[in-house]
Amino acid sequence: MPRIQTLAPTPALAPFVESLGWYESDEPAPAGLERAVPTGLTQLIVNLCEDELRWHAGGIVHRRLGIGLSAPSDRPVTIDTGERRRSICVVFRPGGAYPFLGPPADALDEPVVSLADLWNDDRDLRGRLLEAPSPRTALLLLQEELVARATRPLDPDRGIAAAAAALGRGLPVGEVSDRLGTTTGALRRRFAAQVGLTPKRYGRVRRLQRLIDAALRRPGFDWSRAAVETGYFDQAHMVNDFRALTGVTPSAYRPRSPLERNHVPLTTVAPRSSSYATVGSSPASP
């Protein structure tokens, strides 16, 4: 059985961090691939088994160092299940990663970015996390490092938090900007810089998450009724949008587990041969 240990964020980090957790399993994850469904949130991921994070696209396996940021997207990302045996994950609130980044969040144009590239630092944080005597100690160390490495003041943007909450409930972008007393263009620029997605794209991803949440909570789920309840124009629109965001149709959606609803296993075995093309395998790669 997997073991999960979580740590409540410190008061300084609580406005920015939704959760911190250590995941470990005695059994290796079965070799293969799975689609990570978009959530609209930035995550800091540490692979404690290998000094590498991978994603797959277009017949190519892309590699980055073993500690990095998973940037928000409105497309599914194909990842390697082998990385899930032992890891640490920090899930940031909408816009929560912004104080810890050098560039604006919408400048992260790849699914995974090495943390060393963002912080321009050679200190081996992953090595220090591996040397920690317990999962709790490692999580405490990571919290301390985040506070120490903040590149902007730890002063939460209440307007962005309010906008994200409203968009998450399905409010239109124009109504959200009116409530904040700003223009849609100004909101778009400010929101994208901090969250990593435009308000429209973020709202689309969160609508998908509302739909998935409803599907997993209700027995005998009626997709056509849910399409209307969650803000889709009709069932056809919902099916097309679901496929675009997850890679599968609603009827084919089978998450790894109810607690891992944003991970959809694929039947394809993860390629391991040396003939498989690799991009960005050098530690110096951006």
PDB file of C-alpha atoms in Angstrom, residues 51-57 60-67 83 110-115 117 276-286:
ATOM      1  CA  ASP A  51      17.309  12.467 -10.695  1.00  0.00           C
ATOM      2  CA  GLU A  52      14.984  12.911 -13.628  1.00  0.00           C
ATOM      3  CA  LEU A  53      11.470  14.048 -14.550  1.00  0.00           C
ATOM      4  CA  ARG A  54      10.023  12.897 -17.878  1.00  0.00           C
ATOM      5  CA  TRP A  55       7.120  13.625 -20.146  1.00  0.00           C
ATOM      6  CA  HIS A  56       6.278  12.139 -23.531  1.00  0.00           C
ATOM      7  CA  ALA A  57       5.103  13.945 -26.642  1.00  0.00           C
ATOM      8  CA  ILE A  60       9.892  11.743 -27.922  1.00  0.00           C
ATOM      9  CA  VAL A  61      10.691  11.422 -24.233  1.00  0.00           C
ATOM     10  CA  HIS A  62      11.653  14.785 -22.759  1.00  0.00           C
ATOM     11  CA  ARG A  63      13.879  14.785 -19.688  1.00  0.00           C
ATOM     12  CA  ARG A  64      14.582  17.338 -16.990  1.00  0.00           C
ATOM     13  CA  LEU A  65      16.372  17.176 -13.665  1.00  0.00           C
ATOM     14  CA  GLY A  66      14.637  15.360 -10.812  1.00  0.00           C
ATOM     15  CA  ILE A  67      13.222  18.461  -9.135  1.00  0.00           C
ATOM     16  CA  GLU A  83       8.407   8.231 -11.374  1.00  0.00           C
ATOM     17  CA  GLU A 110       7.020  23.512 -21.257  1.00  0.00           C
ATOM     18  CA  PRO A 111       5.157  20.956 -19.115  1.00  0.00           C
ATOM     19  CA  VAL A 112       8.145  20.599 -16.773  1.00  0.00           C
ATOM     20  CA  VAL A 113      10.872  23.137 -16.013  1.00  0.00           C
ATOM     21  CA  SER A 114      13.955  22.313 -13.935  1.00  0.00           C
ATOM     22  CA  LEU A 115      13.920  24.261 -10.677  1.00  0.00           C
ATOM     23  CA  ASP A 117      17.006  26.844 -14.188  1.00  0.00           C
ATOM     24  CA  TYR A 276      14.013   6.315 -28.395  1.00  0.00           C
ATOM     25  CA  ALA A 277      14.690   9.993 -29.106  1.00  0.00           C
ATOM     26  CA  THR A 278      15.495  12.249 -26.179  1.00  0.00           C
ATOM     27  CA  VAL A 279      15.264  16.004 -25.860  1.00  0.00           C
ATOM     28  CA  GLY A 280      16.847  18.040 -23.094  1.00  0.00           C
ATOM     29  CA  SER A 281      18.722  15.197 -21.401  1.00  0.00           C
ATOM     30  CA  SER A 282      21.625  17.391 -20.408  1.00  0.00           C
ATOM     31  CA  PRO A 283      21.538  18.893 -16.903  1.00  0.00           C
ATOM     32  CA  ALA A 284      22.215  22.251 -18.521  1.00  0.00           C
ATOM     33  CA  SER A 285      19.129  22.066 -20.711  1.00  0.00           C
ATOM     34  CA  PRO A 286      16.564  24.846 -20.216  1.00  0.00           C
TER      35      PRO A 286
END
